[in-house]
């Protein structure tokens, strides 16, 4: 921050403002306020300010208004004010500050992550005309001039718009046009949102009575196929019961084995009508469902949660898979709403928000909002503004981690479901925050409560619960008659020896899948690697093709017949010759999801198979589509990466296969065993949620590993007791806080030299708690060489040690020999 001189005695003119700029620059910047603007400038409004050399303008955010003139230099003027009321609340600004402080990043970086992009303008912002621009002609010469220019050329930067209008600061005009929907940001063009429509079939009003239906049953006696279609619809829609369901057109055709022509005929006769609705949204007039009555176990757990909240702001709920945690959350939501509070429901994956939103809207109505990064800019902006201006508009928000940044007014409860999930941590860019940990900070700012829920809680949260920092509640049985699945081990070494393998499948697993197929039940197969095979290898010398820009072996993708780098995304043509010895005998190594899918098609030709991994879910609705088909029973076997492990709730899954448990455990990471346990226990939890008994088969070579034993025994406590002493012995979390510094430079000797200087400087105070520098597992990415330094900071002396770290970083990187080396600071890396 700029050094300030206090105002002269007796003067308290608010003539200056401290501004957060949307840039990765540290600190706040002080600008002077022209007198005319003073009344309009309050914390949280956007102002237009120049920054740096040249004419560059930015929309900055006011943090503070005061009368203290900056000492070092002449303060430049604020040029204009963009908002009539704050765009960001005091709660939010305070939260940003806590976050920036914890993760050692700048407020500007937090601002960029927090605010929808449409609300952050700069000279370089690219503008285009919106489709409805023509309607916005107003007779205002400036606005019309800009719109006219955009009719002639595709896009203008804000800077160019200023030159065209002869204005130093074109932002207010541009902002008006953006608000009116006449202009769009250039980035918006690529995300024009078209919801995927789904077709449904319902009885016409005339046909929907019991009498009318019986009439049709008689009349259709001579058209048995149509009669069958009608009867299936009555069954599926439960239209004669008091719990009617909507019926999808595809689902009906499949279930009745009828053709589209027959359906059309019934529509023509006036029996059915077909209607469309965006996928994943319940009908607005869908009947509200009252709360279920909770089981005894659920009531006990709920009482534990409530009792926990009396004394502690955060409670951990350990509930086994399918124990009915979601129902419990809904009770707590209902209570919070009655108190007039807002609720935030966090999930680690965007896809899971779609599963939950239906359940929430069915109970709490259409005002339940969804927020995540796959919404378009405009949708995100609209939700932000609505929450700001109408505090009652969205009492419940479901979202992925970025939903933490929304403008809540009175946040009473945050639910963090699947709290152990590493996807809660943002990796790139800064702020590298952990949404679970920041949920606790956010709620504290509102005096609200946090419930962390999981079937496999993280070591950190269990530790906090056991040490009394968090409250604790437990659900140890599945809801209803469902029992936990039976988990079996399949020894791959032995199966290979006895020739009881077909490709990557043991006979035991194949057998279980065949039986499920025969009973029309479903299977989920988990494989940790996507693609066809992880690598090709030369049979003669062992050479493996690697990325030219990253030190990592390439993965073959059969669909596109190319080798791909999973770090930088580059694709290569498969080699025909070994680059080391010239041999042309290359073979494939290992296996990935794509390969599994292919093997399966040969082994079980009658099965309908789908694959769920990064490659098959690139499209906007791909994830929902695949899961939707699985949920409807149009797919028998779902093969996937970690995506299939996460919180999915399907009734008909009775077999789960984990194809290679060894891969999971062999990761050189302090959390490898914790993660392996969580992943296996979670994917196992997908089995037998309604039917019993579900079966889980874990294949592996090292099948008697103690961690697998704990998975088989469903023993979360055992896992905790095995792992905790190891963490303590090595001074790892929860006994310390880790900070990872990653240094990057094009030249290896430069990065190594700087890393050594930095590590030595840090050792002066931290001694042995500085590990490295070391090249990470993949030591070169996108042509940059990497070095990692890992710090174990003392939990109790954390503030002081972090300040020492900041100071040391500033000092070392102020040196011109080191400043070209880039450093990434990751606090609490996962
Ligand atoms: P979890 O979140 O623990 O995996 P869910 O809340 O999804 O579990 O519950 C599993 C299944 O049991 C769901 O289909 C849910 O609707 C059902 N269920 C849970 N509790 C009840 C209840 N009290 N009454 C009726 N159904 C319930
Ligand atoms: Zn070779
Ligand atoms: Zn690469």
PDB file of C-alpha atoms in Angstrom, residues 528-534 547 550 552-557 562-572 592-594 613-615 618 641 778 781-782:
ATOM      1  CA  UNK A 528      -7.687 -44.337 -12.951  1.00  0.00           C
ATOM      2  CA  UNK A 529      -6.263 -43.480 -16.362  1.00  0.00           C
ATOM      3  CA  UNK A 530      -8.048 -42.088 -19.342  1.00  0.00           C
ATOM      4  CA  UNK A 531      -7.091 -42.718 -22.937  1.00  0.00           C
ATOM      5  CA  UNK A 532      -6.286 -46.002 -24.571  1.00  0.00           C
ATOM      6  CA  UNK A 533      -2.993 -46.948 -22.942  1.00  0.00           C
ATOM      7  CA  UNK A 534      -0.676 -44.740 -20.932  1.00  0.00           C
ATOM      8  CA  UNK A 547       6.286 -34.834 -24.938  1.00  0.00           C
ATOM      9  CA  UNK A 550       7.164 -31.536 -20.947  1.00  0.00           C
ATOM     10  CA  UNK A 552       6.205 -36.837 -19.317  1.00  0.00           C
ATOM     11  CA  UNK A 553       5.324 -39.877 -21.391  1.00  0.00           C
ATOM     12  CA  UNK A 554       2.550 -39.574 -23.936  1.00  0.00           C
ATOM     13  CA  UNK A 555      -0.810 -41.309 -23.807  1.00  0.00           C
ATOM     14  CA  UNK A 556      -2.314 -42.990 -26.832  1.00  0.00           C
ATOM     15  CA  UNK A 557      -5.855 -41.953 -27.777  1.00  0.00           C
ATOM     16  CA  UNK A 562      -2.718 -39.834 -31.695  1.00  0.00           C
ATOM     17  CA  UNK A 563      -0.426 -39.585 -28.700  1.00  0.00           C
ATOM     18  CA  UNK A 564      -1.302 -36.807 -26.291  1.00  0.00           C
ATOM     19  CA  UNK A 565       0.461 -34.976 -23.509  1.00  0.00           C
ATOM     20  CA  UNK A 566      -1.849 -34.770 -20.508  1.00  0.00           C
ATOM     21  CA  UNK A 567       0.136 -31.799 -19.163  1.00  0.00           C
ATOM     22  CA  UNK A 568       0.155 -29.358 -22.068  1.00  0.00           C
ATOM     23  CA  UNK A 569      -2.445 -30.963 -24.299  1.00  0.00           C
ATOM     24  CA  UNK A 570      -0.257 -31.270 -27.418  1.00  0.00           C
ATOM     25  CA  UNK A 571      -0.999 -34.138 -29.808  1.00  0.00           C
ATOM     26  CA  UNK A 572       1.604 -36.158 -31.760  1.00  0.00           C
ATOM     27  CA  UNK A 592      -6.794 -46.705 -19.851  1.00  0.00           C
ATOM     28  CA  UNK A 593     -10.553 -46.207 -19.970  1.00  0.00           C
ATOM     29  CA  UNK A 594     -10.746 -46.248 -23.748  1.00  0.00           C
ATOM     30  CA  UNK A 613     -13.872 -39.323 -18.512  1.00  0.00           C
ATOM     31  CA  UNK A 614     -12.390 -35.985 -19.540  1.00  0.00           C
ATOM     32  CA  UNK A 615     -12.401 -36.994 -23.187  1.00  0.00           C
ATOM     33  CA  UNK A 618     -15.944 -31.949 -23.128  1.00  0.00           C
ATOM     34  CA  UNK A 641     -12.074 -42.327 -14.272  1.00  0.00           C
ATOM     35  CA  UNK A 778       7.207 -34.005 -14.148  1.00  0.00           C
ATOM     36  CA  UNK A 781       6.127 -28.403 -18.466  1.00  0.00           C
ATOM     37  CA  UNK A 782       5.523 -26.244 -21.536  1.00  0.00           C
TER      38      UNK A 782
END
